[in-house]
Coordinates of C-alpha atoms and ligand atoms in Angstrom, one line a residue:
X1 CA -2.4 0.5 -1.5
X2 CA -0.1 3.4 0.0
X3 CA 0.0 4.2 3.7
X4 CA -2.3 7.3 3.9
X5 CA 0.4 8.7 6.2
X6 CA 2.5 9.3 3.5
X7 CA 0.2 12.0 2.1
X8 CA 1.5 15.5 1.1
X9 CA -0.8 17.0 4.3
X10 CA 1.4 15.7 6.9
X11 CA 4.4 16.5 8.4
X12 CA 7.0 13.6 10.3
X13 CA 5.6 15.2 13.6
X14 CA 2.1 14.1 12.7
X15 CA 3.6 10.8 11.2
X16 CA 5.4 9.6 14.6
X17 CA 2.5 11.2 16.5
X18 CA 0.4 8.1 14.7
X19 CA 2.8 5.7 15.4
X20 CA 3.2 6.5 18.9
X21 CA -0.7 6.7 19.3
X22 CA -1.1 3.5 18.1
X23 CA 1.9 1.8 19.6
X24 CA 0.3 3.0 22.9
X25 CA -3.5 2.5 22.2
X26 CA -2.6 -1.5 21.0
X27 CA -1.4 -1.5 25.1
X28 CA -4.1 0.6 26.9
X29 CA -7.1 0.5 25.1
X30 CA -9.4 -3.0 24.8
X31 CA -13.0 -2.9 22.9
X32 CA -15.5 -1.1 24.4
X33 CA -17.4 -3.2 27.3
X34 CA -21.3 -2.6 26.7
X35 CA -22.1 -3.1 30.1
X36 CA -19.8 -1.2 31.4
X37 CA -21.0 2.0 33.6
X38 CA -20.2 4.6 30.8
X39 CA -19.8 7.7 33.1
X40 CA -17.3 6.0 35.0
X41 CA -15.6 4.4 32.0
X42 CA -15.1 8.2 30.6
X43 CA -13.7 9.8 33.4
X44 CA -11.1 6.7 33.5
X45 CA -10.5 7.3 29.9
X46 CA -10.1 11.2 30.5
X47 CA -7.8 10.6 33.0
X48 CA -6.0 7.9 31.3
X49 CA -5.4 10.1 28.2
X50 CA -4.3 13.1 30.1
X51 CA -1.6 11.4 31.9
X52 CA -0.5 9.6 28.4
X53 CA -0.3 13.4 26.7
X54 CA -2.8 12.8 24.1
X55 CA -5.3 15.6 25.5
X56 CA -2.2 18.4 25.6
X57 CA -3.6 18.5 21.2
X58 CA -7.0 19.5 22.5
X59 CA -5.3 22.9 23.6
X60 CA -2.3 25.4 22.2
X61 CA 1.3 25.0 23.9
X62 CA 0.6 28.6 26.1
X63 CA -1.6 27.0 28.4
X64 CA 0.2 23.1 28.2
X65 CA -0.8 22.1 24.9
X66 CA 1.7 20.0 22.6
X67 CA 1.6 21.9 19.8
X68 CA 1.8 26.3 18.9
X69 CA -1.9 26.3 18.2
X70 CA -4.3 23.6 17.6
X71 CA -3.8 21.6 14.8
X72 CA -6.6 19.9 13.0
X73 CA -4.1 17.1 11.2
X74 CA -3.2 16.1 14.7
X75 CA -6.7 16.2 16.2
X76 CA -7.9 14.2 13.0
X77 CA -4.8 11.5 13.4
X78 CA -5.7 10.8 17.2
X79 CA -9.2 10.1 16.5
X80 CA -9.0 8.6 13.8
X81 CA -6.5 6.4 15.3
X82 CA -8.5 6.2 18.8
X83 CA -11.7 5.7 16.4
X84 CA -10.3 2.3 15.4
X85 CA -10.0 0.6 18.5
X86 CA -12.2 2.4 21.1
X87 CA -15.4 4.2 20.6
X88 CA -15.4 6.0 23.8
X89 CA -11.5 6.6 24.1
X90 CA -12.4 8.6 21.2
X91 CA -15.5 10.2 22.6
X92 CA -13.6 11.0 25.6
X93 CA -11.0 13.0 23.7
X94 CA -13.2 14.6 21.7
X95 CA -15.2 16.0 23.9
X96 CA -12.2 17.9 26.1
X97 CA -11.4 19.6 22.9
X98 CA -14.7 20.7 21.6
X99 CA -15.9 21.0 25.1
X100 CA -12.9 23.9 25.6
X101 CA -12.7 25.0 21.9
X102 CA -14.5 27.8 22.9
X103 CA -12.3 28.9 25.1
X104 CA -9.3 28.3 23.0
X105 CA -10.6 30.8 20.6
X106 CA -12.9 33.5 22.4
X107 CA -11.6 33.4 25.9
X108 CA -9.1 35.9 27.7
X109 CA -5.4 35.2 28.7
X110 CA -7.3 34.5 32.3
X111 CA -10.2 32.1 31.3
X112 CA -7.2 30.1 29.2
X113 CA -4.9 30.2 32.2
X114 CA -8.1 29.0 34.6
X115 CA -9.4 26.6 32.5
X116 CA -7.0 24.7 29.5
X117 CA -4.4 23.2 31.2
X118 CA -6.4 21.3 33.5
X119 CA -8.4 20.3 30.1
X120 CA -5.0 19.2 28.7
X121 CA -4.2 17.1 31.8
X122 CA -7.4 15.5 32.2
X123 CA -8.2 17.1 35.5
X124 CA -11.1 19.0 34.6
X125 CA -14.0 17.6 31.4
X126 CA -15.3 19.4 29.3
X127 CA -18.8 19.6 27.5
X128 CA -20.1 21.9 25.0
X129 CA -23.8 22.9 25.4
X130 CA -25.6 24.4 22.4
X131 CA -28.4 22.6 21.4
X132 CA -31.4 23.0 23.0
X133 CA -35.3 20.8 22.8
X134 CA -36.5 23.1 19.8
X135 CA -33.2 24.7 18.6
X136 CA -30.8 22.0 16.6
X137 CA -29.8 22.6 13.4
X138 CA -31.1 26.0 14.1
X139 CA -29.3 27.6 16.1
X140 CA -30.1 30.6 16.2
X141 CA -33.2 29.9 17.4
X142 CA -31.9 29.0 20.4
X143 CA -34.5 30.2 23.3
X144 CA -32.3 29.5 26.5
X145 CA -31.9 33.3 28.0
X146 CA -28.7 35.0 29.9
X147 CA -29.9 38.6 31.4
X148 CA -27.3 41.3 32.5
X149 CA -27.7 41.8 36.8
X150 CA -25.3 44.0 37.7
X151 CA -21.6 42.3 37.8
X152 CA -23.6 38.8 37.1
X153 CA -25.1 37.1 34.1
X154 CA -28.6 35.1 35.3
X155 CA -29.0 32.2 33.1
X156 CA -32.6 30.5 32.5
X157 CA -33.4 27.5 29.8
X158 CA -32.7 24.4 28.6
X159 CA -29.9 22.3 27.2
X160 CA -30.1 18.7 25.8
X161 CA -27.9 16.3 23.9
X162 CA -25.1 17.4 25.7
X163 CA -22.2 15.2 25.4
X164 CA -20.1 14.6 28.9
X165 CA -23.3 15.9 30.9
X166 CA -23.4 15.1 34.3
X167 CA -19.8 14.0 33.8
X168 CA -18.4 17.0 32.9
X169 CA -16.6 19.9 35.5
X170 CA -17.6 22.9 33.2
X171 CA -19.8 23.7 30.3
X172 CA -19.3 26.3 27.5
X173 CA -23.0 27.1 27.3
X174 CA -24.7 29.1 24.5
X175 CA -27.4 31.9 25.7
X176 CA -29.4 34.7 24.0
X177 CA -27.9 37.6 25.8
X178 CA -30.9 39.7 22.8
X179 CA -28.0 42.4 22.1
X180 CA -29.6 42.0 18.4
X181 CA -32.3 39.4 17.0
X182 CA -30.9 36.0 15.7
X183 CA -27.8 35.0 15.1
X184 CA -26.7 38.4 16.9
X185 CA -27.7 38.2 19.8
X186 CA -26.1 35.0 21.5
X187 CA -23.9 34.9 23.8
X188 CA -21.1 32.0 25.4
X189 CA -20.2 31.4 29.0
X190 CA -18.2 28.9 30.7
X191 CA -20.3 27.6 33.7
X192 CA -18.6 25.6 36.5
X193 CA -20.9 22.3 36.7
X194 CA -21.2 23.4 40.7
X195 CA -23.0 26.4 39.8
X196 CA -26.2 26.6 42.1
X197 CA -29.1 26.7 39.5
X198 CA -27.2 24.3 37.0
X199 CA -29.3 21.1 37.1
X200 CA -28.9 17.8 35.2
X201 CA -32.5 17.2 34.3
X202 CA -32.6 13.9 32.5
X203 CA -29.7 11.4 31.7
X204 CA -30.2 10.4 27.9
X205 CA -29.6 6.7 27.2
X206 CA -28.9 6.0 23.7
X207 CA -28.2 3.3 20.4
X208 CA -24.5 3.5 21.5
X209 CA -23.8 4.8 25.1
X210 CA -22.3 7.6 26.5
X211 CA -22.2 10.5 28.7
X212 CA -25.1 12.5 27.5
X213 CA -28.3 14.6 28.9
X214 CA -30.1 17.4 29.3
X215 CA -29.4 20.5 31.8
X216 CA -31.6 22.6 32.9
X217 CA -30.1 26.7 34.3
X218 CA -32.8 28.1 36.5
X219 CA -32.0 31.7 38.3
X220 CA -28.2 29.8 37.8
X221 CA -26.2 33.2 38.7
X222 CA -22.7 33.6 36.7
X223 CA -20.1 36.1 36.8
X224 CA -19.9 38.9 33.9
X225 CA -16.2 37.4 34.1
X226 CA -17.3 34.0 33.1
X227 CA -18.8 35.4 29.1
X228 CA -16.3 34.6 26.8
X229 CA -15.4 36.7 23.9
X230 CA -17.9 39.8 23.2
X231 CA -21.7 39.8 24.5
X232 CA -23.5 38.8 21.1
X233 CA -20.6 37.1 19.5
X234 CA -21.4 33.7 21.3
X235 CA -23.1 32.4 17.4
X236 CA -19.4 33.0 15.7
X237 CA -18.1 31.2 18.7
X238 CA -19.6 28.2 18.1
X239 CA -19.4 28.0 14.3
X240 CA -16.1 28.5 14.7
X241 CA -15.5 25.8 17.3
X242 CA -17.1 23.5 15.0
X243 CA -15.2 24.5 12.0
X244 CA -12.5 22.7 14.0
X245 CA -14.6 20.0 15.4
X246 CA -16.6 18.9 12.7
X247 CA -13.0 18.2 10.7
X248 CA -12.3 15.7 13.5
X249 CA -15.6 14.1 13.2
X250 CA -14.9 12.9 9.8
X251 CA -11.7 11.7 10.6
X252 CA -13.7 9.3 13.7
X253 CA -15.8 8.2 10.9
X254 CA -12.9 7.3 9.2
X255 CA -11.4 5.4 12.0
X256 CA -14.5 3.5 12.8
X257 CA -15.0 2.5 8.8
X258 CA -11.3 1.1 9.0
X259 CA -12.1 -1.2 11.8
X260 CA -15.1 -2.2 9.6
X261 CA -13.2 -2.8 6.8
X262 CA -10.6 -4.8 8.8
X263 CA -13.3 -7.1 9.9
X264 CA -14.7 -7.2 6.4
X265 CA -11.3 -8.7 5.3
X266 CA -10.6 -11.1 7.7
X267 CA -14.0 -12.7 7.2
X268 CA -13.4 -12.5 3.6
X269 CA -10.1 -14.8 3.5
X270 CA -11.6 -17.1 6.4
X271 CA -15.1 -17.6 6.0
X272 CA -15.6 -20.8 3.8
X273 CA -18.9 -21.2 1.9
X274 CA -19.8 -23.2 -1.6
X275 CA -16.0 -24.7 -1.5
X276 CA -14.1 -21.1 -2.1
X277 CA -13.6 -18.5 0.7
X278 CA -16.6 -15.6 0.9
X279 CA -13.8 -13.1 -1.1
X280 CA -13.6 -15.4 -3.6
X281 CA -16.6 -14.6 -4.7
X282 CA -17.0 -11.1 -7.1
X283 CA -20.0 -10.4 -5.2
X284 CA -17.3 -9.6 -2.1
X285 CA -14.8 -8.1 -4.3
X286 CA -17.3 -5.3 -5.3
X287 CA -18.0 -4.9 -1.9
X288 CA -14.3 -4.1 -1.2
X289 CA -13.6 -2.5 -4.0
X290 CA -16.4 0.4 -2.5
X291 CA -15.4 -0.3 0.6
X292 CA -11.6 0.7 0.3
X293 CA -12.3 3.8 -2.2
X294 CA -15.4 5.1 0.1
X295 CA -12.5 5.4 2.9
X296 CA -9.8 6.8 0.9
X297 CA -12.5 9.0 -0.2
X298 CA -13.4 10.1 3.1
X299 CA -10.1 10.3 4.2
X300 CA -8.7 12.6 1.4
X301 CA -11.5 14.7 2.1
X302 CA -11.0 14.8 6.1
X303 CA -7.2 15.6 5.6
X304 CA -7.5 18.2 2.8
X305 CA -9.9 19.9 5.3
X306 CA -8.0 19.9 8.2
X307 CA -4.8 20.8 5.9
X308 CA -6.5 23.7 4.6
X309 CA -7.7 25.1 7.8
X310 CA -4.1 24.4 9.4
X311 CA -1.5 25.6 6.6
X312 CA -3.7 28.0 4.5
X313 CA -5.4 29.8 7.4
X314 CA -8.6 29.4 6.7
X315 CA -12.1 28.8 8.1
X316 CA -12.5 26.8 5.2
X317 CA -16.0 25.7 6.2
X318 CA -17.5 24.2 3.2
X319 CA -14.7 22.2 2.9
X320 CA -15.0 20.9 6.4
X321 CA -18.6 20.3 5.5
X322 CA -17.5 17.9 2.7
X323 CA -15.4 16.3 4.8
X324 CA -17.8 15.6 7.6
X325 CA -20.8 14.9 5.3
X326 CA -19.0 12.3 2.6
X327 CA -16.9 10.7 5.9
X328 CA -19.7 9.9 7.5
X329 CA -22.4 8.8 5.2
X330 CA -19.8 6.7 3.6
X331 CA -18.8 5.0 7.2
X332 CA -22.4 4.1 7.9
X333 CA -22.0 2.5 4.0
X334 CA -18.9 0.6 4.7
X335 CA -20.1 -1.0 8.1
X336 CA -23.0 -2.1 6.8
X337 CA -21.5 -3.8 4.3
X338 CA -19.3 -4.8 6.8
X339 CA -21.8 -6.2 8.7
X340 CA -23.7 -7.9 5.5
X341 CA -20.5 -9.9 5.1
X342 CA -20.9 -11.4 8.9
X343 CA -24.4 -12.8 7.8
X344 CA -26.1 -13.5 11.0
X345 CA -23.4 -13.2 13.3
X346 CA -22.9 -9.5 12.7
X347 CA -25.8 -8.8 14.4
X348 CA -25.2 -10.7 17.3
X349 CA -24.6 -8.6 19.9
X350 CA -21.0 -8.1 21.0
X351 CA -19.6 -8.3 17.6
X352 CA -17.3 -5.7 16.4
X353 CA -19.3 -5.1 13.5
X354 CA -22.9 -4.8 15.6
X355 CA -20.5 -2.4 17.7
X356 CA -19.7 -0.2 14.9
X357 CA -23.3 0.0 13.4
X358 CA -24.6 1.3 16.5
X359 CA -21.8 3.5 16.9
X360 CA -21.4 5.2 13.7
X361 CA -25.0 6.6 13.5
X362 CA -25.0 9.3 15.4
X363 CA -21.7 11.2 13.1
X364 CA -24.1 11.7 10.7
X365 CA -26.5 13.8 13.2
X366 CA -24.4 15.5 16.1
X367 CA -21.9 18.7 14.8
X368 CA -24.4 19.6 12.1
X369 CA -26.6 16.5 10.6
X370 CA -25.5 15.4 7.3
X371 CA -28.6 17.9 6.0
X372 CA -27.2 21.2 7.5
X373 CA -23.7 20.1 6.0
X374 CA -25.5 20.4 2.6
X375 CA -26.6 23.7 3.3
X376 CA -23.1 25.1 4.0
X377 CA -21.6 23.5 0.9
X378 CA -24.5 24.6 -1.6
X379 CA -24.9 28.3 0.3
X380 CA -20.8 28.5 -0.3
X381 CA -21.2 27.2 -3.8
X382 CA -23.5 29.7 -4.6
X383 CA -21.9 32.3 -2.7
X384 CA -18.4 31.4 -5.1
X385 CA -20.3 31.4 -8.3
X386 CA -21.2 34.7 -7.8
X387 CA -18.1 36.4 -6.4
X388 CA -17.0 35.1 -9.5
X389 CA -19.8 36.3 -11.6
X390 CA -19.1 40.1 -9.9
X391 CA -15.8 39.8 -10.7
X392 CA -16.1 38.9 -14.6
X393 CA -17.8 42.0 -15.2
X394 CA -15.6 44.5 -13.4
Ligands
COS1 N1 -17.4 31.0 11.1 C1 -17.6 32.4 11.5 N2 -18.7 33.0 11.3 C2 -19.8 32.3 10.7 C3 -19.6 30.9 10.4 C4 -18.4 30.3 10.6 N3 -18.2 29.0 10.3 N4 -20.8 30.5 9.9 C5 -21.6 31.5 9.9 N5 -21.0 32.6 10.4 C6 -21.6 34.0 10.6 C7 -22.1 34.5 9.3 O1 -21.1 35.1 8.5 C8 -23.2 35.5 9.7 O2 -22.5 36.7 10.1 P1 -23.2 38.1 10.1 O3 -24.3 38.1 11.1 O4 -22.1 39.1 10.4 O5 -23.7 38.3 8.7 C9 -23.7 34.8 11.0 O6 -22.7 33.9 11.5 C10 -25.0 34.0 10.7 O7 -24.7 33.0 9.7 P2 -25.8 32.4 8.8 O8 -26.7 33.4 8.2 O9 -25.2 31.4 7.9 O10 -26.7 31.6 10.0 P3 -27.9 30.6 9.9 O11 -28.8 30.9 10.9 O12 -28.4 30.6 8.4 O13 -27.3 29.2 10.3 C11 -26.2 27.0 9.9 C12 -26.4 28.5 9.5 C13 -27.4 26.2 9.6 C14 -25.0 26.6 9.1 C15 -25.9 26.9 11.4 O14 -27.0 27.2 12.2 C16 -25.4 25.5 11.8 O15 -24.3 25.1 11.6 N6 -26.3 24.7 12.4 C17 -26.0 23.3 12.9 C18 -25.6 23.5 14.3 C19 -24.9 22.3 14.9 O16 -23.9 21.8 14.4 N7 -25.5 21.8 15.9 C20 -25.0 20.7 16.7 C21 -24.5 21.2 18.0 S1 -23.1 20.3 18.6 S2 -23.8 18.5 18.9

């Protein structure tokens, strides 16, 4: 089977930036240890990943980034690639960039200059905060409330789920600022985690840990200076953060189901049962044989995504919507198989494989569950057909 890095979507920049990401991660980076105090582990990682100049992707090369603009190939590559080894290495690294995507795309020349190149060294983290108790997939029900007081936005509400809280410096936090109902009427600030008013409320623990919990704002007082983009725009803002992000998920997914199917096949040539080896048995083959297309599957899927958005220019959401949806389901497939091949042992705690099956489950809820991906793709599909229909009869 060919080396996936030899695929039409990537340039010999992205190829060496692979090899040198792995090269260095085989050094730096062991398995994950699960008793391990997870908030400190991240801010190691954070820092450990800034000074390496693996975060410098997360932002564009104005404001100490490594590349003109982000690129979604290169974000994809180094989680993918972190993905394989190191659950939170990747977590860490995902979050500075989604935490500051924001930023990157709606915030002015000053906001960029304040706030990116610390993100890119790994001097300040970086947490996104959108979902709220009773506003998920929905988001623009979103209930959490920023009103106009002279030269200051007060912000009042609720955040949970929030990746990096209580860890992070500054969160890009998503209001209704009610300049229209809806969707319209939302609004995104960056709030300094020192912000009186700005309260963690409840650390989350969860299947596989990490940084997460709940903030609540009360009276929490921000400047007018700190909205980014326009007042009511903050909905766009965050689709289009995770147009970005959600491309990157996939390609985790696809890092963590390569580790799995590593496993898989070392088991298979060593594991002796019934005089033969385990994959000498067709029963294993077939599990393989899904195993390695469900990946390339995924992987084709996750790189013609990010390809798309990066060298045709596009939002291209419903393809990033295939991407995350087949990339994911299909990694929680190939572990589990994965794991089925261990027999007892791959649920014994510790294993790789008992790892990975924790790990992967929450891809296929956080960035838009699997459920909400389905509604992009089928709302696009429609939305082609008839574009095309309107067309025809012109
Ligand atoms: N880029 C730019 N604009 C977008 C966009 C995108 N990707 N997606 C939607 N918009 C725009 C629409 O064009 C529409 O614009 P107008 O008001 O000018 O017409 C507006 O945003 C509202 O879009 P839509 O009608 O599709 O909004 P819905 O309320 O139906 O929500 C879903 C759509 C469900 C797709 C959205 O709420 C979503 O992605 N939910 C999941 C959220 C999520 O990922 N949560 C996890 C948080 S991070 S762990």
């Amino acid at each position: 089977m060919n080396d996936s890095l030899a695929w039409p979507f990537f340039d010999d920049g992205h190829r060496t930036l692979a090899r040198d990401l792995n090269a260095w991660a085989a050094n730096q980076l062991g398995a994950d240890d699960a008793a391990a105090d997870v908030d400190q582990v991240c801010r190691s990682l954070v820092a450990l990943l800034g000074e390496a100049g693996w975060l410098r992707y997360c932002v564009a090369k104005e404001y100490g980034g490594a590349r003109e603009s982000i690129d979604v190939r290169s974000l994809c590559l180094l989680r993918e690639n972190l993905a394989k080894r190191s659950g939170l290495a990747d977590f860490a690294f995902a979050m500075q960039g989604l935490g500051s995507g924001a930023i990157s795309i709606g915030g002015s020349d000053a906001q960029k200059r304040k706030y990116l190149p610390e993100v890119a060294s790994g001097k300040l983290i970086a947490a996104f905060a959108l979902s709220e108790p009773d506003a998920g997939s929905d988001v623009g029900a979103l209930a959490a409330t920023g009103r106009r007081e002279g030269e200051d936005y007060v912000l009042d509400g609720e955040k949970t789920w929030i990746s990096n809280g209580g860890i992070a410096d500054f969160y890009c936090v998503f209001v209704r600022t009610g300049e229209a109902p809806g969707t319209r009427g939302i609004s995104a600030f960056v709030v300094d985690a020192d912000t009186p008013g700005l309260e963690i409320a409840e650390k989350i623990p969860v299947i596989a840990p990490h940084p997460l919990a709940t903030l609540r704002f009360s009276n929490c007082r921000v400047p007018a200076a700190n909205l980014l983009g326009k007042a009511g725009s903050g909905f766009k803002l965050a689709m289009q953060t995770l147009d970005i992000f959600r491309t990157s998920v996939a390609a985790a997914s696809v890092g963590f189901a390569r580790h799995a199917m590593a496993e898989a096949l070392s088991r298979s040539v060593s594991r002796r049962m019934f005089g033969q080896t385990l994959g000498d048995f067709q029963l294993t083959q077939a599990a393989l044989a899904d195993m390695a297309t469900g990946i390339d599957a995924s992987a084709l899927l996750t790189y013609r995504a990010a390809w798309s958005r990066d060298c045709l220019g596009v939002p291209a959401t419903a393809e990033v919507a295939m991407a995350k949806m087949v990339a994911t389901e299909t990694a929680q497939q190939v572990i589990d198989k994965a794991l089925q091949l261990f027999g007892g042992l791959g649920v014994k705690s510790g294993m790789p494989v008992e790892r990975l099956y924790r790990e992967i489950r929450a891809l296929r809820i956080y960035e838009g569950a699997t459920e909400v991906q389905k509604l992009i793709i089928g709302r696009q599909a429609i939305k082609d057909f008839s574009a095309a229909a309107g067309e025809a009869k012109k």
